Coordinates of C-alpha atoms and ligand atoms in Angstrom, one line a residue:
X1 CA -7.7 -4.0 21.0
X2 CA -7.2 -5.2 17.5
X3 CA -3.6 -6.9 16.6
X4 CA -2.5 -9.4 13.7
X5 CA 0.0 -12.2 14.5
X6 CA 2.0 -13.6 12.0
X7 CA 3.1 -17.6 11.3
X8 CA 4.4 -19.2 9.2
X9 CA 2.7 -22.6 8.4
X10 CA 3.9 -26.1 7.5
X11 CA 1.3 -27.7 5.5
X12 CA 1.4 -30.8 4.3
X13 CA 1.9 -31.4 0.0
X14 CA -2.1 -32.1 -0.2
X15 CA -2.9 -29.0 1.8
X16 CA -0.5 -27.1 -0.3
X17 CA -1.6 -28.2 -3.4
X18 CA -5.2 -27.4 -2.3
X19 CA -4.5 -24.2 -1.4
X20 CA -2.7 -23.4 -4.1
X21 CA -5.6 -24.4 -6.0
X22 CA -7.9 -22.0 -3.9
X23 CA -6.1 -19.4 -5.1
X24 CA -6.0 -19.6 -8.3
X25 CA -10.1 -20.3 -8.4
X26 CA -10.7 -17.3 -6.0
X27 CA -8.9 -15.2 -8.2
X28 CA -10.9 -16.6 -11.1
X29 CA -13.8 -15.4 -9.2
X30 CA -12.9 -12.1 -8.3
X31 CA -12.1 -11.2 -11.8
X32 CA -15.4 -12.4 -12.6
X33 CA -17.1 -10.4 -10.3
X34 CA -15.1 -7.5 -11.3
X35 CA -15.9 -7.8 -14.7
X36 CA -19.7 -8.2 -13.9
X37 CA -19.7 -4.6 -12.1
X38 CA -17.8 -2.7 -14.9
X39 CA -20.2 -4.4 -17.4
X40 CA -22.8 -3.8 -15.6
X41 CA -22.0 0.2 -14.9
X42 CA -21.5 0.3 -18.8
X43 CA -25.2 -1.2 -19.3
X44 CA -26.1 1.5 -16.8
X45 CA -24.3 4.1 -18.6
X46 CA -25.6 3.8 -22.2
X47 CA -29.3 2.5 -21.7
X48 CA -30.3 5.2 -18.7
X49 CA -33.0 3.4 -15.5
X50 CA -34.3 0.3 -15.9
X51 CA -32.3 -1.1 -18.4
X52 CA -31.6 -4.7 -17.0
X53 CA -33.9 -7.2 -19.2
X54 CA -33.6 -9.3 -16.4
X55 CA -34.7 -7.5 -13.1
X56 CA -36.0 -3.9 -14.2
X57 CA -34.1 -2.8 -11.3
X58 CA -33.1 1.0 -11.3
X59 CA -29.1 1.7 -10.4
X60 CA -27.5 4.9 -10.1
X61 CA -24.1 4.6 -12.3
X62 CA -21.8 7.0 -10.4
X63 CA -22.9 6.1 -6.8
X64 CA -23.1 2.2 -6.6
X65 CA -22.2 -0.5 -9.0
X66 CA -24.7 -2.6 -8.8
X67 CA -24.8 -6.3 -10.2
X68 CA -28.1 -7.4 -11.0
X69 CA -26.5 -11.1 -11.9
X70 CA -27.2 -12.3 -8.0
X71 CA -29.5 -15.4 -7.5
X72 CA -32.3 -14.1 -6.5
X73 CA -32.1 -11.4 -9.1
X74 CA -33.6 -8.9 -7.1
X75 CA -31.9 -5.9 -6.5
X76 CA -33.3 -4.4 -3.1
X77 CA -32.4 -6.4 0.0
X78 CA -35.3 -6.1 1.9
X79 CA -39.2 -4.9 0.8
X80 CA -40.6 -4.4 4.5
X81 CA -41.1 -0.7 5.3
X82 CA -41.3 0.9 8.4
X83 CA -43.6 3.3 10.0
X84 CA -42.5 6.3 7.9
X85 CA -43.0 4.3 4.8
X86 CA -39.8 4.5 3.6
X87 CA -37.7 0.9 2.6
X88 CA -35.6 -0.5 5.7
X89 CA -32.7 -2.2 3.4
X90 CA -33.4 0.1 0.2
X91 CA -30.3 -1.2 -1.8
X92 CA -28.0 -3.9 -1.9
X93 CA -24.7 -3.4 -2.5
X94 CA -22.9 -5.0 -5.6
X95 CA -20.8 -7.4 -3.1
X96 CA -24.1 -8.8 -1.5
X97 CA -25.8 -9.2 -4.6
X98 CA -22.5 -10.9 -5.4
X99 CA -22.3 -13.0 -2.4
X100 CA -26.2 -14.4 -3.1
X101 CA -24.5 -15.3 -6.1
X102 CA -22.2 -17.9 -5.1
X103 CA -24.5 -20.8 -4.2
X104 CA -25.2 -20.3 -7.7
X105 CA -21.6 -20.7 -8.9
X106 CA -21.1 -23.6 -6.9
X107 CA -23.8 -25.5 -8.3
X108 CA -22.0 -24.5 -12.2
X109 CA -18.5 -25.1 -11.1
X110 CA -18.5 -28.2 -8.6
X111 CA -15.1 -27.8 -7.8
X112 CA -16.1 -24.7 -6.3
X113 CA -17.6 -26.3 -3.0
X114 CA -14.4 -27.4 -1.9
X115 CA -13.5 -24.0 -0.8
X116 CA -14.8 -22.7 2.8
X117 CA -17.6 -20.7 2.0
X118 CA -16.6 -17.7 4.5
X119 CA -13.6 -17.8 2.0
X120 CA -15.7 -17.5 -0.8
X121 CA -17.6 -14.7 0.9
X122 CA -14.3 -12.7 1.8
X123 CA -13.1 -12.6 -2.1
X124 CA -16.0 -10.9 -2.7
X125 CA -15.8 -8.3 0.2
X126 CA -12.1 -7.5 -1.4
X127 CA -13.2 -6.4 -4.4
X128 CA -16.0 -3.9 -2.1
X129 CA -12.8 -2.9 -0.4
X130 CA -10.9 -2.0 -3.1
X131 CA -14.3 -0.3 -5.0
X132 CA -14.2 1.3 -1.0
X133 CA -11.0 2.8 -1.7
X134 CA -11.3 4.0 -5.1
X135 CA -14.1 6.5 -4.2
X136 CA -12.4 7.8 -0.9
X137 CA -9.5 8.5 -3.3
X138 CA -12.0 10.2 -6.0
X139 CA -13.8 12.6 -2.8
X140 CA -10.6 13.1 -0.5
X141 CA -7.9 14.2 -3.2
X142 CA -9.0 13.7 -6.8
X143 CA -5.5 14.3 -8.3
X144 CA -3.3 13.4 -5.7
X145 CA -2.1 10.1 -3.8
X146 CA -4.5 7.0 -3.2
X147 CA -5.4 3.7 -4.9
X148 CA -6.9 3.5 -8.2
X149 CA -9.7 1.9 -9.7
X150 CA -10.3 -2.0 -9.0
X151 CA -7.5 -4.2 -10.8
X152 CA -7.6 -7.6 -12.4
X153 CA -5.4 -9.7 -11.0
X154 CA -2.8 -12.1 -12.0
X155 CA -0.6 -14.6 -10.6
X156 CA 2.1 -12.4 -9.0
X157 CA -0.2 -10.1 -7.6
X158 CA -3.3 -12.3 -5.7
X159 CA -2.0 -14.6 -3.6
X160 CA -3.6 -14.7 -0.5
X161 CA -7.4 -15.4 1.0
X162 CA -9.2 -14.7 4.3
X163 CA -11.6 -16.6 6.9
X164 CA -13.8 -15.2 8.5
X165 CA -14.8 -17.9 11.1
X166 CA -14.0 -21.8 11.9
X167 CA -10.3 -21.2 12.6
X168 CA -8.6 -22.2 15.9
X169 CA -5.7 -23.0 17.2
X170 CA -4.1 -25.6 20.0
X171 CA -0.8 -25.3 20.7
X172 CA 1.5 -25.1 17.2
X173 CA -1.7 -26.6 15.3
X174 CA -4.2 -24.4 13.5
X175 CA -7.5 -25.8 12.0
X176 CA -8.5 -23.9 9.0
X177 CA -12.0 -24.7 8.1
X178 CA -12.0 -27.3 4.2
X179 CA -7.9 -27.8 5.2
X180 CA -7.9 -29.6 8.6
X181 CA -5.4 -29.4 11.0
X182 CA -2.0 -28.0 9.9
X183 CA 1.0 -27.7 11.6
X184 CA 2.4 -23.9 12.2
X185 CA 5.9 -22.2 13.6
X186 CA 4.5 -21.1 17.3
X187 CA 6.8 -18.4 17.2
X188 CA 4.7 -16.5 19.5
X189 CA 2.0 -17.1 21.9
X190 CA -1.0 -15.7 21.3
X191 CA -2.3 -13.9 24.7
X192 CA -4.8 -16.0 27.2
X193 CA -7.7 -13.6 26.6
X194 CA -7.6 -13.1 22.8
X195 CA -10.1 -13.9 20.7
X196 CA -9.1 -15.3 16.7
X197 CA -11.0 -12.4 14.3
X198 CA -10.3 -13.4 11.0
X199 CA -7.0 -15.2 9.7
X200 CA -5.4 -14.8 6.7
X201 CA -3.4 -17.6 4.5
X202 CA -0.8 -16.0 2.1
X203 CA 1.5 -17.8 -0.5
X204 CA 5.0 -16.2 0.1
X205 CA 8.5 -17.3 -1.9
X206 CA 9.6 -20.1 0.7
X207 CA 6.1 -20.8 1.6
X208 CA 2.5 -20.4 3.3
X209 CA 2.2 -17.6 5.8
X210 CA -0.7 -17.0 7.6
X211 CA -1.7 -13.7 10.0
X212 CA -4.2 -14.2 12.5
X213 CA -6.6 -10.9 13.5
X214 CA -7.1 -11.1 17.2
X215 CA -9.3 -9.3 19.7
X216 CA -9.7 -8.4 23.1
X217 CA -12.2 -6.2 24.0
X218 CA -11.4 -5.3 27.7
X219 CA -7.8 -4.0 26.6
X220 CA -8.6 -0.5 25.4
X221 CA -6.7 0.8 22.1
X222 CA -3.5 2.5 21.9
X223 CA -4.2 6.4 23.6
X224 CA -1.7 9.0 22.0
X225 CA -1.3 12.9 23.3
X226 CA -3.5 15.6 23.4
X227 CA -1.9 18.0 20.4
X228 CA -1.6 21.1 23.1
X229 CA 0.9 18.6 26.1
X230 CA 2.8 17.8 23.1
X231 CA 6.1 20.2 24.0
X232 CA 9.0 18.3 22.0
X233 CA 9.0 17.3 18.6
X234 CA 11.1 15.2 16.0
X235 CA 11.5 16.5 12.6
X236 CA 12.4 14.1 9.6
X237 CA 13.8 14.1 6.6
X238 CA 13.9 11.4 4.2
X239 CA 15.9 10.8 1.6
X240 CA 18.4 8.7 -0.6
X241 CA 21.9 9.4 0.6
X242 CA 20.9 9.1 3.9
X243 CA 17.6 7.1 4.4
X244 CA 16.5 10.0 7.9
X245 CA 17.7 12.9 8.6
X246 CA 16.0 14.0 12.0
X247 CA 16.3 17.3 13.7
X248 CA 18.9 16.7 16.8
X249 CA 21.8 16.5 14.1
X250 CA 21.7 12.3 13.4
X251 CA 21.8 10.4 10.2
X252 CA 20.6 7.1 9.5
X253 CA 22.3 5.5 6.7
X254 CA 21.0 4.2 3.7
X255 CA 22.1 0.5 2.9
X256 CA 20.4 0.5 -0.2
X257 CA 19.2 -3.0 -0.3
X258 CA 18.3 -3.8 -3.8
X259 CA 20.4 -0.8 -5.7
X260 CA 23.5 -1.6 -3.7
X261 CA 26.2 -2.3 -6.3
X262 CA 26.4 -6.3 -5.2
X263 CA 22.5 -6.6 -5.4
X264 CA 22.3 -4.9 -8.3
X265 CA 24.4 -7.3 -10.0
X266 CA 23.4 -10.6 -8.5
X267 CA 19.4 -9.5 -9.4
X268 CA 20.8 -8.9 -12.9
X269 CA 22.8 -11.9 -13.3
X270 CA 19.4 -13.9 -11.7
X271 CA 17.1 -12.5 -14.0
X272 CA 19.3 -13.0 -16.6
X273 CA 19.4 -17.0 -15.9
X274 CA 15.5 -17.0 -15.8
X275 CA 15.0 -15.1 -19.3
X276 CA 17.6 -17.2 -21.2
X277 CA 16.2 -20.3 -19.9
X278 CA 13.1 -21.8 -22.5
X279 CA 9.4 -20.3 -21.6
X280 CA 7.5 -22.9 -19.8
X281 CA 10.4 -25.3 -19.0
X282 CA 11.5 -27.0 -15.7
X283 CA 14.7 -25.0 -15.4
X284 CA 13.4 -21.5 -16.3
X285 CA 10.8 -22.0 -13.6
X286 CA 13.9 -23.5 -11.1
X287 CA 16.0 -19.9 -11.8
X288 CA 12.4 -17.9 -11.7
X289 CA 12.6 -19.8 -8.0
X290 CA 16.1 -18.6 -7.7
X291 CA 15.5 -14.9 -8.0
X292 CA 12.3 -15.0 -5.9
X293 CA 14.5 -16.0 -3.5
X294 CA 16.5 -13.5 -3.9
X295 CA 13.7 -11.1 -3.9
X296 CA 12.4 -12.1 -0.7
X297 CA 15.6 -12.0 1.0
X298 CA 15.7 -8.4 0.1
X299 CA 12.5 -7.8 1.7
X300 CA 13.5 -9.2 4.6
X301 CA 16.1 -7.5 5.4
X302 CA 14.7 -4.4 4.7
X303 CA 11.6 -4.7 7.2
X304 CA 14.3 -6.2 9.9
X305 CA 16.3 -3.0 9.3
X306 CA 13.2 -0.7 9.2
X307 CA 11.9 -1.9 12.4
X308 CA 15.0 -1.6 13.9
X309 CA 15.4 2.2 12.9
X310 CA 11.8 3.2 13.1
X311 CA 12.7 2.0 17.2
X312 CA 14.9 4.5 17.5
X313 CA 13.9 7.1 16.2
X314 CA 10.5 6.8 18.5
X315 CA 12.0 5.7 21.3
X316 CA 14.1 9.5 21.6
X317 CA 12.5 11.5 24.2
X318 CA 9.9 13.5 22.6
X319 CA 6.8 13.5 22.1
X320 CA 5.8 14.1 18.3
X321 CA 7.8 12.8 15.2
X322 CA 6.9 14.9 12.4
X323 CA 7.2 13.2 9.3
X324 CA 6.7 14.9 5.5
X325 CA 3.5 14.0 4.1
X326 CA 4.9 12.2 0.9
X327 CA 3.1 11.9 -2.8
X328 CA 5.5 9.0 -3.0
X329 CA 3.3 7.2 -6.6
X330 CA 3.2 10.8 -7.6
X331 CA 7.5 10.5 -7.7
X332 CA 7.3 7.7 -9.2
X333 CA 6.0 8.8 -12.3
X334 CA 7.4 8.3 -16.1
X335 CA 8.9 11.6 -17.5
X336 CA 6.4 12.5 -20.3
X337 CA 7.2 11.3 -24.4
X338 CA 8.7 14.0 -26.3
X339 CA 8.4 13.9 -30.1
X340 CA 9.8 16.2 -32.4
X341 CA 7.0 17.9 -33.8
X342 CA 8.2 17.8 -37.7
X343 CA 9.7 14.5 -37.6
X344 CA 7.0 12.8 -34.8
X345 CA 10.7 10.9 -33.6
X346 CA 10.9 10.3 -30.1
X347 CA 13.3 12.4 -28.5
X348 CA 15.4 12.1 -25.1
X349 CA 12.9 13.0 -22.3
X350 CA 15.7 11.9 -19.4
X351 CA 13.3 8.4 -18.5
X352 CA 16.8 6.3 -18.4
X353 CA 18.4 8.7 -16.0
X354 CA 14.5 8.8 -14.3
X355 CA 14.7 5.1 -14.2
X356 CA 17.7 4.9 -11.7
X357 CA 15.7 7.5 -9.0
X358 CA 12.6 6.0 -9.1
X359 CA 14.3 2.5 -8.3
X360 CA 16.0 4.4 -5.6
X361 CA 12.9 5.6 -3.9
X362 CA 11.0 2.3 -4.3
X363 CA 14.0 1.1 -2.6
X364 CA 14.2 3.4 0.4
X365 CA 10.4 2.6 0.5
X366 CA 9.4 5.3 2.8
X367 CA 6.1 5.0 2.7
X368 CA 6.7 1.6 4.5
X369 CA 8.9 3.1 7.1
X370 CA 6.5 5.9 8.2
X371 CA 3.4 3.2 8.6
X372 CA 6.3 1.4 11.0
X373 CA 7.2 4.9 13.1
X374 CA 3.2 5.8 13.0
X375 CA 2.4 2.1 14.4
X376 CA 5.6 2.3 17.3
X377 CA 4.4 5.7 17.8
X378 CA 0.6 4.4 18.3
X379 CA 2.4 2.0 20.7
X380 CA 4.3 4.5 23.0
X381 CA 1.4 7.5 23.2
X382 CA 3.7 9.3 20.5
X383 CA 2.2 11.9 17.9
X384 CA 2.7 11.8 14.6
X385 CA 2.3 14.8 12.7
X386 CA 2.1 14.9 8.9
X387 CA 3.5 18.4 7.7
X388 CA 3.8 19.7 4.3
X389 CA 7.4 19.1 2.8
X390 CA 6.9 21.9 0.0
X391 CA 10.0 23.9 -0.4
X392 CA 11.3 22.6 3.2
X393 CA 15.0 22.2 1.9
X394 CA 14.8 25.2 -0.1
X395 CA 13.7 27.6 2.8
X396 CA 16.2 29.8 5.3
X397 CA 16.2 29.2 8.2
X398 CA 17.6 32.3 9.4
X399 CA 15.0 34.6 6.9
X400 CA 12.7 32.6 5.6
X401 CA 14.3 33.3 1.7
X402 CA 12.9 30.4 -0.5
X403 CA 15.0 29.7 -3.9
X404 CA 16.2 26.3 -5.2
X405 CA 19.6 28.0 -5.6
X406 CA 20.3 27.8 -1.9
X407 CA 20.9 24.1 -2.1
X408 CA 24.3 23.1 -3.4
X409 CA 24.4 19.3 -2.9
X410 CA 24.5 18.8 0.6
X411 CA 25.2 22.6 1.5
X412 CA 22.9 25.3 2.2
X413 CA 23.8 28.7 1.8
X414 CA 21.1 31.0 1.4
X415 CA 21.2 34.0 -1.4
X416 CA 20.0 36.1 0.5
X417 CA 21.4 36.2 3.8
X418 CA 24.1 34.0 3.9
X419 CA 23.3 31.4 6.4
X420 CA 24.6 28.1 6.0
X421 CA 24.2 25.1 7.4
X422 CA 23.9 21.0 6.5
X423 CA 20.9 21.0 4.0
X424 CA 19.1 18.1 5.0
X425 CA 20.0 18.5 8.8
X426 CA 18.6 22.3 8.4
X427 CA 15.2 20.9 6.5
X428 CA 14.7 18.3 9.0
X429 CA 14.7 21.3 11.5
X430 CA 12.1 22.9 8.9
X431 CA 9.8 19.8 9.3
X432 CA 10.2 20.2 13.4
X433 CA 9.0 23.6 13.2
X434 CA 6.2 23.2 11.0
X435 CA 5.4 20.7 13.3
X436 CA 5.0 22.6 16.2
X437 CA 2.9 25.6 13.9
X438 CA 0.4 22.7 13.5
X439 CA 0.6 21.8 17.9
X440 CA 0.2 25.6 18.3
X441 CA -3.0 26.2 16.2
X442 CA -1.5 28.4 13.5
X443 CA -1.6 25.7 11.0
X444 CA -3.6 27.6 8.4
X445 CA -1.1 27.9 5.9
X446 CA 1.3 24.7 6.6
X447 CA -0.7 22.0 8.3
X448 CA -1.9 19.6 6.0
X449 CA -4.3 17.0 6.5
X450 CA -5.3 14.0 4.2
X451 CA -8.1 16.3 3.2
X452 CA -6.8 19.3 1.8
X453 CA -3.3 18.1 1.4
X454 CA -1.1 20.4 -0.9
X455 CA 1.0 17.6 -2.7
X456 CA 4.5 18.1 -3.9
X457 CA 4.7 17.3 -7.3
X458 CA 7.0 15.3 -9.1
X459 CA 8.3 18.3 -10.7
X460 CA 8.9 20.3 -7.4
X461 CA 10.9 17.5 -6.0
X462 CA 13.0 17.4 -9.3
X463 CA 13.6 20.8 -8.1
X464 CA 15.7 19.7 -4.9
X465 CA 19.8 19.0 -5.6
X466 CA 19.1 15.4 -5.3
X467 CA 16.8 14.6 -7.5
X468 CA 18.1 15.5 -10.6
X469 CA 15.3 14.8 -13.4
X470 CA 16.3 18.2 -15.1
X471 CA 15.6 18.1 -18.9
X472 CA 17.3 20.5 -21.3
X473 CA 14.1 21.7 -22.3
X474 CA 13.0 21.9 -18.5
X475 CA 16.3 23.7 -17.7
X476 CA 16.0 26.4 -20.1
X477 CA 12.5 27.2 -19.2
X478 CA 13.5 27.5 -15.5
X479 CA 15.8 29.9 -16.6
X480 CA 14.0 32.2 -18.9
Ligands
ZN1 ZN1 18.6 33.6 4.5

């Protein structure tokens, strides 16, 4: 079994300093090398095969990106063949051409030998992660959720690194290979038979954190439920009023942590200290610290708070949760720029009314809550089922009638019928039972998977009562 453990560490101001340092050369580095693989796709991509001066080596432009840059400038890992004639290594990948690169760099940049080299290494391998994850995106749902291509990286957004071997620990002291020994909060013991994986040392607002990968191979993983013993399920809802809504009639509230009214003014008054203060000065940078702190705090108490309510709602007796498959980036989007097409002026497109929701749903962060319920669910041999939310607070429940008119506010009346019930009580009950259609086999038209998932749009959720991103224009065509 495979766990992270987290600390946080008490450096000393040299280690600090040095690791503050670290960061900012690995993230040099990585901006390099991802600079080096996007020129090196657009070499590809104008000149056609063997268009490197430098090697003659041949890369295909939509399968790998391929840096010819490395050391030994050659692009195929190994040249032995087998029996069948064929290469055994054909290709290397752009990281390990990248990685043959770095005894290179080290000699250019001296500075650069300070830093453990399985650190080194690991900076690399992130950028083959995130290339990793840009082309499951592109195969699994090419319009839908997932991460994008590779970034570059600033500041506010790289602030960690990873080792790969070297570190130990003794007691509340961990050794981190190039940093020595460093003191750490022992706040829990890591288990006699565990083995240290990998650790990784991030840069938080009050300070160094590090999470240590650990393994034990004799503990087997986390076993959850045959799909057919599973006879009781969970349905949720999320939203903004109330963060859940689940199927046996409870509510979990929503406190709102960074769009409460108090928050809302403090972050306002906070970052209104910091961009009055004069760029580059001491005291800018001492209210920029200010409103980090703030920042964090926030986060804080909302992981605390989701922890606690993503234990409840596994711990009920059942035994599936089924939770709405979510295109959460997808709600997050601008409304489009309207111009008026004689003038070419701008005109209203609703983005300041916009603005307000998609800090609410950033705030509820549900996406974050769901990896908690799927993680405790993991835990306990719970299911998790991800259903399709489309039209699943629009539907009847009593005869199946879907039209957006049903929903008034927190009612549901149907148009049709004339069932009525609490509308996000009656769709959580919607999510249960698509839940079980998927545990029964007849998922054909509702279960979704990450494969074929039917995403709702940000248009269909402006659809539902509370998420009002109506336009005039939008209205009118709804109605004609
Ligand atoms: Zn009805």
């Amino acid at each position: 079994m495979l766990i992270n453990y987290a600390y946080k560490l008490r450096p000393n101001i040299t280690q600090s300093n040095k690791m503050s340092g670290w960061v900012d050369m690995l993230r040099s580095t990585y901006n390099w090398s991802l600079a080096d693989r996007i020129t090196q796709y657009n070499q590809q991509f104008f000149q056609g095969d063997y268009c490197d001066i430098r090697t003659r080596g041949e890369a295909c432009p939509l399968t790998c990106f391929v840096s010819k840059n490395g050391a030994s400038g050659e692009p195929w890992k190994d040249t032995k063949v087998d029996k069948d004639g064929k290469l055994k290594n054909p290709r290397r990948s752009a990281g390990d051409i990248q990685i043959t690169g770095l005894p290179e760099l080290k000699k250019a940049r001296p500075w650069f030998s300070e830093i453990d080299s399985t650190v080194l290494q690991q900076n690399v391998k992130r950028l083959d992660t995130a290339y990793k994850n840009f082309f499951e995106r592109q195969v699994a749902s090419p319009s839908g959720e997932g991460r994008g291509f590779p970034k570059f990286k600033n500041r506010s957004n790289f602030t960690s690194f990873t080792y790969q071997m070297g570190v130990k620990v003794q007691g509340s002291k961990i050794y981190l290979p190039k940093l020595g020994w460093m003191r750490f909060f022992n706040s829990r013991v890591i288990p006699v038979c565990f083995t240290i994986k990998a650790a990784t040392i991030r840069k938080r607002q009050d300070g160094w954190y590090v999470s240590i990968r650990i393994e034990d191979k004799t503990i087997p993983d986390y076993i959850s439920k045959p799909l057919d013993e599973v006879n009781s399920i969970l349905g949720c809802d999320m939203g903004i009023t109330k963060l859940v809504h689940l199927s046996d009639r409870h509510q979990i509230d929503n406190p709102k942590f960074s769009t409460n009214k108090k928050a809302k003014r403090t972050l306002k008054i906070r970052q209104r200290r910091v961009s009055k203060k004069l760029k580059g000065s001491k005291n800018r940078k001492k209210a920029a610290n200010k409103l980090g702190h703030f920042h964090k705090k926030i986060t804080d108490k909302r992981v605390a708070y989701q922890w606690d309510i993503a234990n409840k709602i596994v711990s009920k007796s059942v035994d599936a949760i089924a939770l709405e498959d979510l295109n959460i980036s997808g709600m997050l989007k601008r409304c489009k720029v309207k111009t008026d097409e004689t003038t070419g002026r701008f005109l209203k497109n609703g983005q300041s009314r916009k603005k307000g929701l998609n800090r609410a749903i950033s705030d509820a962060s549900w996406s974050e809550l769901i990896l908690k319920i799927e993680y405790l669910a993991a835990k306990q041999g719970k299911v998790v089922i991800k259903i399709n939310p489309i039209h699943s607070s629009q539907e009847c429940r009593n005869c199946g009638h879907i039209d957006k008119s049903n929903r008034d506010g927190e009612k549901f009346i149907c148009t049709e019928c004339g069932y009525h019930e609490h509308a996000d009580i009656g769709a959580a009950k919607t999510i249960r039972d698509r839940g079980f259609k998927i545990v029964r086999g007849d998922s054909a038209k509702l279960g979704v998977n990450h494969q074929n998932a039917q995403k709702v749009s940000p248009r269909s959720m402006s659809k539902r009562g509370e998420f009002g991103n109506l336009c005039k224009q939008d209205i009118k065509s709804v109605k004609s």
